[in-house]
Amino acid sequence: TNISASALSDFARDTDVRVSVKNRVIRGLVGNYESLKAGEIGAILGSAGYLEIFSNRGSAARILKANRGTGVRVERGRKSMRRV
């Protein structure tokens, strides 16, 4: 994404952050790619300093049917949401 870590500074401290891409919701930010099982989708603050949506050992773009320009929404999460 083009969402920088500095733009997420308030969210990064919040364990209930949720990232939405199309109709899928990702709960929280993980610390590393291997935190998820193969094929799971997650969100991480990458080494380049931007929010990354990824699939461990897969393609998040393919799974989400997302392209350049697909909207990404970041907001405080709700306990009732489940990790995707």
PDB file of N, CA and C in Angstrom:
ATOM      1  N   THR A   1       0.842  -1.188   0.000  1.00  0.00           N
ATOM      2  CA  THR A   1       0.000   0.000   0.000  1.00  0.00           C
ATOM      3  C   THR A   1       0.879   1.240   0.000  1.00  0.00           C
ATOM      4  N   ASN A   2       0.258   2.381  -0.074  1.00  0.00           N
ATOM      5  CA  ASN A   2       0.987   3.631   0.080  1.00  0.00           C
ATOM      6  C   ASN A   2       0.696   4.246   1.448  1.00  0.00           C
ATOM      7  N   ILE A   3       0.272   3.428   2.399  1.00  0.00           N
ATOM      8  CA  ILE A   3      -0.018   3.873   3.761  1.00  0.00           C
ATOM      9  C   ILE A   3       1.261   3.700   4.574  1.00  0.00           C
ATOM     10  N   SER A   4       1.820   4.804   5.034  1.00  0.00           N
ATOM     11  CA  SER A   4       3.107   4.756   5.738  1.00  0.00           C
ATOM     12  C   SER A   4       2.933   4.379   7.209  1.00  0.00           C
ATOM     13  N   ALA A   5       4.024   3.895   7.775  1.00  0.00           N
ATOM     14  CA  ALA A   5       4.033   3.544   9.194  1.00  0.00           C
ATOM     15  C   ALA A   5       3.739   4.780  10.039  1.00  0.00           C
ATOM     16  N   SER A   6       4.231   5.946   9.612  1.00  0.00           N
ATOM     17  CA  SER A   6       3.966   7.165  10.387  1.00  0.00           C
ATOM     18  C   SER A   6       2.481   7.514  10.380  1.00  0.00           C
ATOM     19  N   ALA A   7       1.792   7.225   9.283  1.00  0.00           N
ATOM     20  CA  ALA A   7       0.348   7.471   9.228  1.00  0.00           C
ATOM     21  C   ALA A   7      -0.412   6.514  10.142  1.00  0.00           C
ATOM     22  N   LEU A   8       0.220   5.392  10.467  1.00  0.00           N
ATOM     23  CA  LEU A   8      -0.403   4.379  11.321  1.00  0.00           C
ATOM     24  C   LEU A   8       0.101   4.413  12.756  1.00  0.00           C
ATOM     25  N   SER A   9       0.885   5.414  13.115  1.00  0.00           N
ATOM     26  CA  SER A   9       1.515   5.417  14.434  1.00  0.00           C
ATOM     27  C   SER A   9       0.516   5.269  15.578  1.00  0.00           C
ATOM     28  N   ASP A  10      -0.632   5.889  15.479  1.00  0.00           N
ATOM     29  CA  ASP A  10      -1.645   5.737  16.535  1.00  0.00           C
ATOM     30  C   ASP A  10      -2.252   4.346  16.516  1.00  0.00           C
ATOM     31  N   PHE A  11      -2.408   3.771  15.335  1.00  0.00           N
ATOM     32  CA  PHE A  11      -3.005   2.451  15.206  1.00  0.00           C
ATOM     33  C   PHE A  11      -2.051   1.346  15.631  1.00  0.00           C
ATOM     34  N   ALA A  12      -0.771   1.507  15.375  1.00  0.00           N
ATOM     35  CA  ALA A  12       0.202   0.449  15.631  1.00  0.00           C
ATOM     36  C   ALA A  12       0.222   0.038  17.095  1.00  0.00           C
ATOM     37  N   ARG A  13      -0.154   0.939  17.986  1.00  0.00           N
ATOM     38  CA  ARG A  13      -0.187   0.611  19.409  1.00  0.00           C
ATOM     39  C   ARG A  13      -1.498  -0.075  19.806  1.00  0.00           C
ATOM     40  N   ASP A  14      -2.448  -0.084  18.916  1.00  0.00           N
ATOM     41  CA  ASP A  14      -3.777  -0.615  19.206  1.00  0.00           C
ATOM     42  C   ASP A  14      -3.875  -2.053  18.699  1.00  0.00           C
ATOM     43  N   THR A  15      -4.002  -3.001  19.615  1.00  0.00           N
ATOM     44  CA  THR A  15      -4.056  -4.403  19.202  1.00  0.00           C
ATOM     45  C   THR A  15      -5.351  -4.740  18.475  1.00  0.00           C
ATOM     46  N   ASP A  16      -6.334  -3.850  18.519  1.00  0.00           N
ATOM     47  CA  ASP A  16      -7.604  -4.108  17.860  1.00  0.00           C
ATOM     48  C   ASP A  16      -7.719  -3.404  16.514  1.00  0.00           C
ATOM     49  N   VAL A  17      -6.580  -3.134  15.883  1.00  0.00           N
ATOM     50  CA  VAL A  17      -6.594  -2.532  14.547  1.00  0.00           C
ATOM     51  C   VAL A  17      -7.202  -3.526  13.570  1.00  0.00           C
ATOM     52  N   ARG A  18      -7.958  -3.019  12.617  1.00  0.00           N
ATOM     53  CA  ARG A  18      -8.435  -3.894  11.541  1.00  0.00           C
ATOM     54  C   ARG A  18      -8.172  -3.219  10.206  1.00  0.00           C
ATOM     55  N   VAL A  19      -7.764  -4.026   9.257  1.00  0.00           N
ATOM     56  CA  VAL A  19      -7.449  -3.571   7.908  1.00  0.00           C
ATOM     57  C   VAL A  19      -8.448  -4.251   6.987  1.00  0.00           C
ATOM     58  N   SER A  20      -9.158  -3.474   6.191  1.00  0.00           N
ATOM     59  CA  SER A  20     -10.162  -4.023   5.280  1.00  0.00           C
ATOM     60  C   SER A  20      -9.712  -3.825   3.838  1.00  0.00           C
ATOM     61  N   VAL A  21      -9.808  -4.897   3.069  1.00  0.00           N
ATOM     62  CA  VAL A  21      -9.539  -4.864   1.632  1.00  0.00           C
ATOM     63  C   VAL A  21     -10.728  -5.535   0.975  1.00  0.00           C
ATOM     64  N   LYS A  22     -11.417  -4.786   0.142  1.00  0.00           N
ATOM     65  CA  LYS A  22     -12.678  -5.259  -0.433  1.00  0.00           C
ATOM     66  C   LYS A  22     -13.590  -5.662   0.723  1.00  0.00           C
ATOM     67  N   ASN A  23     -14.105  -6.869   0.758  1.00  0.00           N
ATOM     68  CA  ASN A  23     -14.988  -7.285   1.846  1.00  0.00           C
ATOM     69  C   ASN A  23     -14.289  -8.153   2.879  1.00  0.00           C
ATOM     70  N   ARG A  24     -12.971  -8.206   2.848  1.00  0.00           N
ATOM     71  CA  ARG A  24     -12.211  -9.023   3.801  1.00  0.00           C
ATOM     72  C   ARG A  24     -11.623  -8.143   4.891  1.00  0.00           C
ATOM     73  N   VAL A  25     -11.628  -8.644   6.111  1.00  0.00           N
ATOM     74  CA  VAL A  25     -11.101  -7.907   7.254  1.00  0.00           C
ATOM     75  C   VAL A  25      -9.934  -8.687   7.843  1.00  0.00           C
ATOM     76  N   ILE A  26      -8.842  -7.980   8.082  1.00  0.00           N
ATOM     77  CA  ILE A  26      -7.661  -8.552   8.702  1.00  0.00           C
ATOM     78  C   ILE A  26      -7.539  -7.911  10.073  1.00  0.00           C
ATOM     79  N   ARG A  27      -7.551  -8.710  11.127  1.00  0.00           N
ATOM     80  CA  ARG A  27      -7.449  -8.198  12.494  1.00  0.00           C
ATOM     81  C   ARG A  27      -5.997  -8.083  12.904  1.00  0.00           C
ATOM     82  N   GLY A  28      -5.575  -6.914  13.279  1.00  0.00           N
ATOM     83  CA  GLY A  28      -4.252  -6.696  13.839  1.00  0.00           C
ATOM     84  C   GLY A  28      -3.128  -6.709  12.818  1.00  0.00           C
ATOM     85  N   LEU A  29      -1.961  -6.277  13.278  1.00  0.00           N
ATOM     86  CA  LEU A  29      -0.753  -6.301  12.480  1.00  0.00           C
ATOM     87  C   LEU A  29       0.160  -7.367  13.057  1.00  0.00           C
ATOM     88  N   VAL A  30       0.763  -8.171  12.212  1.00  0.00           N
ATOM     89  CA  VAL A  30       1.677  -9.206  12.684  1.00  0.00           C
ATOM     90  C   VAL A  30       3.098  -8.664  12.687  1.00  0.00           C
ATOM     91  N   GLY A  31       3.978  -9.330  13.424  1.00  0.00           N
ATOM     92  CA  GLY A  31       5.365  -8.899  13.524  1.00  0.00           C
ATOM     93  C   GLY A  31       6.261  -9.451  12.441  1.00  0.00           C
ATOM     94  N   ASN A  32       5.857 -10.588  11.854  1.00  0.00           N
ATOM     95  CA  ASN A  32       6.657 -11.182  10.775  1.00  0.00           C
ATOM     96  C   ASN A  32       5.768 -12.071   9.912  1.00  0.00           C
ATOM     97  N   TYR A  33       6.253 -12.347   8.719  1.00  0.00           N
ATOM     98  CA  TYR A  33       5.462 -13.102   7.736  1.00  0.00           C
ATOM     99  C   TYR A  33       5.167 -14.532   8.196  1.00  0.00           C
ATOM    100  N   GLU A  34       6.094 -15.110   8.923  1.00  0.00           N
ATOM    101  CA  GLU A  34       5.922 -16.497   9.361  1.00  0.00           C
ATOM    102  C   GLU A  34       4.934 -16.638  10.520  1.00  0.00           C
ATOM    103  N   SER A  35       4.370 -15.524  10.995  1.00  0.00           N
ATOM    104  CA  SER A  35       3.366 -15.570  12.068  1.00  0.00           C
ATOM    105  C   SER A  35       2.090 -16.255  11.616  1.00  0.00           C
ATOM    106  N   LEU A  36       1.898 -16.321  10.306  1.00  0.00           N
ATOM    107  CA  LEU A  36       0.679 -16.906   9.755  1.00  0.00           C
ATOM    108  C   LEU A  36       0.984 -18.238   9.088  1.00  0.00           C
ATOM    109  N   LYS A  37      -0.018 -19.070   9.009  1.00  0.00           N
ATOM    110  CA  LYS A  37       0.101 -20.333   8.286  1.00  0.00           C
ATOM    111  C   LYS A  37       0.128 -20.056   6.792  1.00  0.00           C
ATOM    112  N   ALA A  38       0.651 -20.986   6.038  1.00  0.00           N
ATOM    113  CA  ALA A  38       0.707 -20.853   4.580  1.00  0.00           C
ATOM    114  C   ALA A  38      -0.695 -20.575   4.037  1.00  0.00           C
ATOM    115  N   GLY A  39      -0.800 -19.546   3.196  1.00  0.00           N
ATOM    116  CA  GLY A  39      -2.072 -19.201   2.572  1.00  0.00           C
ATOM    117  C   GLY A  39      -2.927 -18.224   3.346  1.00  0.00           C
ATOM    118  N   GLU A  40      -2.609 -17.979   4.623  1.00  0.00           N
ATOM    119  CA  GLU A  40      -3.387 -17.006   5.396  1.00  0.00           C
ATOM    120  C   GLU A  40      -3.011 -15.584   4.976  1.00  0.00           C
ATOM    121  N   ILE A  41      -3.946 -14.664   5.139  1.00  0.00           N
ATOM    122  CA  ILE A  41      -3.728 -13.269   4.783  1.00  0.00           C
ATOM    123  C   ILE A  41      -3.484 -12.463   6.049  1.00  0.00           C
ATOM    124  N   GLY A  42      -2.497 -11.568   5.980  1.00  0.00           N
ATOM    125  CA  GLY A  42      -2.177 -10.737   7.129  1.00  0.00           C
ATOM    126  C   GLY A  42      -1.756  -9.344   6.709  1.00  0.00           C
ATOM    127  N   ALA A  43      -1.502  -8.520   7.707  1.00  0.00           N
ATOM    128  CA  ALA A  43      -1.021  -7.158   7.489  1.00  0.00           C
ATOM    129  C   ALA A  43       0.206  -6.954   8.366  1.00  0.00           C
ATOM    130  N   ILE A  44       1.192  -6.244   7.815  1.00  0.00           N
ATOM    131  CA  ILE A  44       2.448  -6.022   8.507  1.00  0.00           C
ATOM    132  C   ILE A  44       2.988  -4.658   8.112  1.00  0.00           C
ATOM    133  N   LEU A  45       3.742  -4.034   9.007  1.00  0.00           N
ATOM    134  CA  LEU A  45       4.477  -2.842   8.631  1.00  0.00           C
ATOM    135  C   LEU A  45       5.796  -3.335   8.066  1.00  0.00           C
ATOM    136  N   GLY A  46       5.973  -3.197   6.768  1.00  0.00           N
ATOM    137  CA  GLY A  46       7.136  -3.742   6.084  1.00  0.00           C
ATOM    138  C   GLY A  46       8.409  -2.948   6.317  1.00  0.00           C
ATOM    139  N   SER A  47       9.525  -3.512   5.896  1.00  0.00           N
ATOM    140  CA  SER A  47      10.832  -2.895   6.102  1.00  0.00           C
ATOM    141  C   SER A  47      10.981  -1.575   5.348  1.00  0.00           C
ATOM    142  N   ALA A  48      10.188  -1.351   4.313  1.00  0.00           N
ATOM    143  CA  ALA A  48      10.229  -0.078   3.574  1.00  0.00           C
ATOM    144  C   ALA A  48       9.424   1.013   4.281  1.00  0.00           C
ATOM    145  N   GLY A  49       8.735   0.640   5.386  1.00  0.00           N
ATOM    146  CA  GLY A  49       7.994   1.630   6.159  1.00  0.00           C
ATOM    147  C   GLY A  49       6.552   1.820   5.746  1.00  0.00           C
ATOM    148  N   TYR A  50       5.994   0.842   5.036  1.00  0.00           N
ATOM    149  CA  TYR A  50       4.600   0.926   4.580  1.00  0.00           C
ATOM    150  C   TYR A  50       3.812  -0.294   5.012  1.00  0.00           C
ATOM    151  N   LEU A  51       2.507  -0.112   5.125  1.00  0.00           N
ATOM    152  CA  LEU A  51       1.614  -1.213   5.419  1.00  0.00           C
ATOM    153  C   LEU A  51       1.615  -2.183   4.238  1.00  0.00           C
ATOM    154  N   GLU A  52       1.820  -3.449   4.511  1.00  0.00           N
ATOM    155  CA  GLU A  52       1.781  -4.479   3.473  1.00  0.00           C
ATOM    156  C   GLU A  52       0.667  -5.462   3.798  1.00  0.00           C
ATOM    157  N   ILE A  53      -0.112  -5.815   2.794  1.00  0.00           N
ATOM    158  CA  ILE A  53      -1.106  -6.871   2.892  1.00  0.00           C
ATOM    159  C   ILE A  53      -0.459  -8.073   2.213  1.00  0.00           C
ATOM    160  N   PHE A  54      -0.381  -9.194   2.899  1.00  0.00           N
ATOM    161  CA  PHE A  54       0.347 -10.328   2.347  1.00  0.00           C
ATOM    162  C   PHE A  54      -0.343 -11.645   2.627  1.00  0.00           C
ATOM    163  N   SER A  55       0.059 -12.640   1.897  1.00  0.00           N
ATOM    164  CA  SER A  55      -0.341 -14.018   2.162  1.00  0.00           C
ATOM    165  C   SER A  55       0.946 -14.803   2.340  1.00  0.00           C
ATOM    166  N   ASN A  56       1.065 -15.492   3.457  1.00  0.00           N
ATOM    167  CA  ASN A  56       2.266 -16.286   3.693  1.00  0.00           C
ATOM    168  C   ASN A  56       2.350 -17.382   2.638  1.00  0.00           C
ATOM    169  N   ARG A  57       3.404 -17.330   1.857  1.00  0.00           N
ATOM    170  CA  ARG A  57       3.663 -18.298   0.784  1.00  0.00           C
ATOM    171  C   ARG A  57       2.583 -18.290  -0.295  1.00  0.00           C
ATOM    172  N   GLY A  58       1.990 -17.132  -0.520  1.00  0.00           N
ATOM    173  CA  GLY A  58       0.961 -17.017  -1.543  1.00  0.00           C
ATOM    174  C   GLY A  58       0.855 -15.582  -2.027  1.00  0.00           C
ATOM    175  N   SER A  59      -0.197 -15.298  -2.767  1.00  0.00           N
ATOM    176  CA  SER A  59      -0.432 -13.961  -3.303  1.00  0.00           C
ATOM    177  C   SER A  59      -1.716 -13.387  -2.711  1.00  0.00           C
ATOM    178  N   ALA A  60      -1.565 -12.386  -1.853  1.00  0.00           N
ATOM    179  CA  ALA A  60      -2.742 -11.728  -1.285  1.00  0.00           C
ATOM    180  C   ALA A  60      -3.559 -11.069  -2.388  1.00  0.00           C
ATOM    181  N   ALA A  61      -2.887 -10.507  -3.387  1.00  0.00           N
ATOM    182  CA  ALA A  61      -3.606  -9.866  -4.493  1.00  0.00           C
ATOM    183  C   ALA A  61      -4.502 -10.869  -5.203  1.00  0.00           C
ATOM    184  N   ARG A  62      -3.995 -12.058  -5.429  1.00  0.00           N
ATOM    185  CA  ARG A  62      -4.790 -13.085  -6.115  1.00  0.00           C
ATOM    186  C   ARG A  62      -5.949 -13.549  -5.232  1.00  0.00           C
ATOM    187  N   ILE A  63      -5.668 -13.808  -3.972  1.00  0.00           N
ATOM    188  CA  ILE A  63      -6.709 -14.288  -3.060  1.00  0.00           C
ATOM    189  C   ILE A  63      -7.815 -13.248  -2.898  1.00  0.00           C
ATOM    190  N   LEU A  64      -7.420 -11.977  -2.757  1.00  0.00           N
ATOM    191  CA  LEU A  64      -8.386 -10.897  -2.537  1.00  0.00           C
ATOM    192  C   LEU A  64      -8.966 -10.340  -3.831  1.00  0.00           C
ATOM    193  N   LYS A  65      -8.410 -10.786  -4.969  1.00  0.00           N
ATOM    194  CA  LYS A  65      -8.803 -10.238  -6.266  1.00  0.00           C
ATOM    195  C   LYS A  65      -8.631  -8.718  -6.245  1.00  0.00           C
ATOM    196  N   ALA A  66      -7.467  -8.299  -5.738  1.00  0.00           N
ATOM    197  CA  ALA A  66      -7.144  -6.883  -5.608  1.00  0.00           C
ATOM    198  C   ALA A  66      -6.114  -6.489  -6.659  1.00  0.00           C
ATOM    199  N   ASN A  67      -6.189  -5.256  -7.082  1.00  0.00           N
ATOM    200  CA  ASN A  67      -5.267  -4.693  -8.065  1.00  0.00           C
ATOM    201  C   ASN A  67      -4.725  -3.390  -7.531  1.00  0.00           C
ATOM    202  N   ARG A  68      -3.772  -2.836  -8.247  1.00  0.00           N
ATOM    203  CA  ARG A  68      -3.271  -1.505  -7.907  1.00  0.00           C
ATOM    204  C   ARG A  68      -4.480  -0.568  -7.872  1.00  0.00           C
ATOM    205  N   GLY A  69      -4.583   0.202  -6.798  1.00  0.00           N
ATOM    206  CA  GLY A  69      -5.694   1.141  -6.663  1.00  0.00           C
ATOM    207  C   GLY A  69      -6.869   0.607  -5.856  1.00  0.00           C
ATOM    208  N   THR A  70      -6.865  -0.701  -5.540  1.00  0.00           N
ATOM    209  CA  THR A  70      -7.927  -1.250  -4.694  1.00  0.00           C
ATOM    210  C   THR A  70      -7.855  -0.565  -3.327  1.00  0.00           C
ATOM    211  N   GLY A  71      -8.981  -0.140  -2.830  1.00  0.00           N
ATOM    212  CA  GLY A  71      -9.031   0.573  -1.555  1.00  0.00           C
ATOM    213  C   GLY A  71      -8.657  -0.287  -0.368  1.00  0.00           C
ATOM    214  N   VAL A  72      -7.970   0.333   0.575  1.00  0.00           N
ATOM    215  CA  VAL A  72      -7.604  -0.297   1.840  1.00  0.00           C
ATOM    216  C   VAL A  72      -8.071   0.634   2.941  1.00  0.00           C
ATOM    217  N   ARG A  73      -8.752   0.078   3.917  1.00  0.00           N
ATOM    218  CA  ARG A  73      -9.267   0.878   5.027  1.00  0.00           C
ATOM    219  C   ARG A  73      -8.637   0.387   6.324  1.00  0.00           C
ATOM    220  N   VAL A  74      -8.162   1.311   7.150  1.00  0.00           N
ATOM    221  CA  VAL A  74      -7.578   0.971   8.449  1.00  0.00           C
ATOM    222  C   VAL A  74      -8.393   1.684   9.508  1.00  0.00           C
ATOM    223  N   GLU A  75      -8.824   0.927  10.514  1.00  0.00           N
ATOM    224  CA  GLU A  75      -9.607   1.529  11.597  1.00  0.00           C
ATOM    225  C   GLU A  75      -9.437   0.726  12.868  1.00  0.00           C
ATOM    226  N   ARG A  76      -9.864   1.317  13.943  1.00  0.00           N
ATOM    227  CA  ARG A  76      -9.826   0.594  15.215  1.00  0.00           C
ATOM    228  C   ARG A  76     -10.797  -0.568  15.115  1.00  0.00           C
ATOM    229  N   GLY A  77     -10.368  -1.703  15.567  1.00  0.00           N
ATOM    230  CA  GLY A  77     -11.174  -2.907  15.449  1.00  0.00           C
ATOM    231  C   GLY A  77     -12.255  -3.008  16.492  1.00  0.00           C
ATOM    232  N   ARG A  78     -13.049  -4.028  16.308  1.00  0.00           N
ATOM    233  CA  ARG A  78     -14.098  -4.366  17.268  1.00  0.00           C
ATOM    234  C   ARG A  78     -13.858  -5.793  17.687  1.00  0.00           C
ATOM    235  N   LYS A  79     -14.079  -6.078  18.927  1.00  0.00           N
ATOM    236  CA  LYS A  79     -13.826  -7.411  19.455  1.00  0.00           C
ATOM    237  C   LYS A  79     -14.617  -8.486  18.716  1.00  0.00           C
ATOM    238  N   SER A  80     -15.741  -8.122  18.129  1.00  0.00           N
ATOM    239  CA  SER A  80     -16.588  -9.127  17.471  1.00  0.00           C
ATOM    240  C   SER A  80     -16.078  -9.529  16.091  1.00  0.00           C
ATOM    241  N   MET A  81     -15.126  -8.780  15.528  1.00  0.00           N
ATOM    242  CA  MET A  81     -14.602  -9.110  14.202  1.00  0.00           C
ATOM    243  C   MET A  81     -13.648 -10.298  14.325  1.00  0.00           C
ATOM    244  N   ARG A  82     -13.577 -11.121  13.296  1.00  0.00           N
ATOM    245  CA  ARG A  82     -12.684 -12.256  13.340  1.00  0.00           C
ATOM    246  C   ARG A  82     -11.541 -12.071  12.362  1.00  0.00           C
ATOM    247  N   ARG A  83     -10.427 -12.695  12.651  1.00  0.00           N
ATOM    248  CA  ARG A  83      -9.245 -12.608  11.796  1.00  0.00           C
ATOM    249  C   ARG A  83      -9.502 -13.367  10.511  1.00  0.00           C
ATOM    250  N   VAL A  84      -9.110 -12.790   9.389  1.00  0.00           N
ATOM    251  CA  VAL A  84      -9.301 -13.434   8.077  1.00  0.00           C
ATOM    252  C   VAL A  84      -7.962 -13.919   7.587  1.00  0.00           C
TER     253      VAL A  84
END
